[in-house]
Amino acid sequence: MTAIKACDRADHSKQRNGLSQRFALAIRHDSVAPIELDLTGGRRRVMNRREFIVLGGTAAMLASRGIALADSWPSKSVVVISAYPPGGTSDIIARLVADALTAKYGQQFVIENHAGAAGALAGGRLARAAADGYTIMISGSAPIAANKVVQKNLAYDPQVDFTPISIVAESPALLSASATAPAKSVQELIAYARANPGKLNIGNPGAGTKGHIAAAIIGQMAGVQINHIPYKGSPPLLADLLGGHIHFALDAPSNYLPHIRDAKIRGLAVTSAKRIPELPEVQTVAEQGLNGYEQTLWFGAVGPKGMPKEIVAKIHTAIKEWSDTPAAQKKFASLGLTPVVNSPDEMAGSIEREIRSIEPLVKAGLVEPT
């Protein structure tokens, strides 16, 4: 029995050359003699040479089709799904990237907002899309990772149904307070929670967002109860904070910065390990007594399952080139963001870590799946 070990990550030219060599080897021998294939995960399959030739031919055809798609992509407009309403940080980033891709490739990258269910509607839309590179999603981490463990009946699995492209940016979350809030620091916030059990409400832009998770971890470390108040994105949360309808919010900083500078709301803490340049006077959560506390939120780009890796590479390259420009870096800084472009494999690792970090909170009852 002949054993042939398949290579998972060779480039396309090597794959085609390898397949041609295997076909020649197969044709020179008895077409019904068995061949044993070593597959991923330690699995094995035995087939005759005729079956092997058909399988290899199909693989070569699919590889060639992927290359052909990439060569002509984009030949028409591309849908960019935004998982949150217009005006929030996630949507701002999606629009910035869409504009950069439009400028790079000369085709329109059109924003489609699918807000609702903490990004699950947008995630479901992407999971149902054709894997031809003409639909992608740019979003915060909730629909790309956290929803897998914080939503009970999620219609998709982000680790199965999405193709990672790249993380685009990251930032801390910002704990903000209304002008009439009963606390002006993290210590006062914790003291208020202890004196008023069950009455501390902190708003966030949706279940599973980093604001939701970051507040749960503050409650866990301080030993106090914090009620999670989800909104349908950042704009309505900010409106309620400005109006005094909710006293505290944990969210990406971009929408809140001008209102803090105008003294309409207060910045209580940032969740990063260091203070941010845009608010140098606002201490970190760790500086205010919760040693070791650090939570970072990220925003990334993904495609549907099975999107050709050549198209993934073209999108990734364009995002990287744009994010390295002084104009992009200046824009990110003004929003309290840091550009971060990593590889698809590295993004897959970030998704895995995000999911694993939330699972203990779910098991402990600090984050309740809905």
mmCIF file of N, CA and C in Angstrom, residues 191-200 224-227:
data_model
loop_
_atom_site.group_PDB
_atom_site.id
_atom_site.type_symbol
_atom_site.label_atom_id
_atom_site.label_comp_id
_atom_site.label_asym_id
_atom_site.label_seq_id
_atom_site.Cartn_x
_atom_site.Cartn_y
_atom_site.Cartn_z
ATOM 1 N N ALA A 191 -17.840 51.435 46.237
ATOM 2 C CA ALA A 191 -18.468 51.773 47.517
ATOM 3 C C ALA A 191 -19.976 51.941 47.358
ATOM 4 N N TYR A 192 -20.387 52.566 46.253
ATOM 5 C CA TYR A 192 -21.823 52.733 45.994
ATOM 6 C C TYR A 192 -22.497 51.374 45.816
ATOM 7 N N ALA A 193 -21.835 50.469 45.093
ATOM 8 C CA ALA A 193 -22.410 49.137 44.868
ATOM 9 C C ALA A 193 -22.560 48.377 46.181
ATOM 10 N N ARG A 194 -21.596 48.526 47.065
ATOM 11 C CA ARG A 194 -21.666 47.831 48.360
ATOM 12 C C ARG A 194 -22.752 48.418 49.253
ATOM 13 N N ALA A 195 -22.923 49.723 49.164
ATOM 14 C CA ALA A 195 -23.938 50.372 50.000
ATOM 15 C C ALA A 195 -25.341 50.215 49.426
ATOM 16 N N ASN A 196 -25.430 49.910 48.142
ATOM 17 C CA ASN A 196 -26.726 49.784 47.468
ATOM 18 C C ASN A 196 -26.762 48.486 46.663
ATOM 19 N N PRO A 197 -26.808 47.349 47.320
ATOM 20 C CA PRO A 197 -26.734 46.060 46.613
ATOM 21 C C PRO A 197 -27.812 45.930 45.527
ATOM 22 N N GLY A 198 -27.382 45.512 44.350
ATOM 23 C CA GLY A 198 -28.311 45.281 43.252
ATOM 24 C C GLY A 198 -28.762 46.524 42.526
ATOM 25 N N LYS A 199 -28.221 47.703 42.863
ATOM 26 C CA LYS A 199 -28.691 48.950 42.251
ATOM 27 C C LYS A 199 -27.683 49.593 41.299
ATOM 28 N N LEU A 200 -26.506 49.015 41.160
ATOM 29 C CA LEU A 200 -25.513 49.603 40.260
ATOM 30 C C LEU A 200 -25.731 49.090 38.840
ATOM 31 N N VAL A 224 -18.728 42.783 44.008
ATOM 32 C CA VAL A 224 -19.990 43.516 44.055
ATOM 33 C C VAL A 224 -20.853 43.110 42.865
ATOM 34 N N GLN A 225 -22.147 43.370 42.973
ATOM 35 C CA GLN A 225 -23.071 43.072 41.887
ATOM 36 C C GLN A 225 -23.178 44.266 40.948
ATOM 37 N N ILE A 226 -22.992 44.016 39.667
ATOM 38 C CA ILE A 226 -23.159 45.048 38.641
ATOM 39 C C ILE A 226 -24.195 44.555 37.645
ATOM 40 N N ASN A 227 -25.235 45.337 37.447
ATOM 41 C CA ASN A 227 -26.285 44.971 36.509
ATOM 42 C C ASN A 227 -25.883 45.380 35.093
#
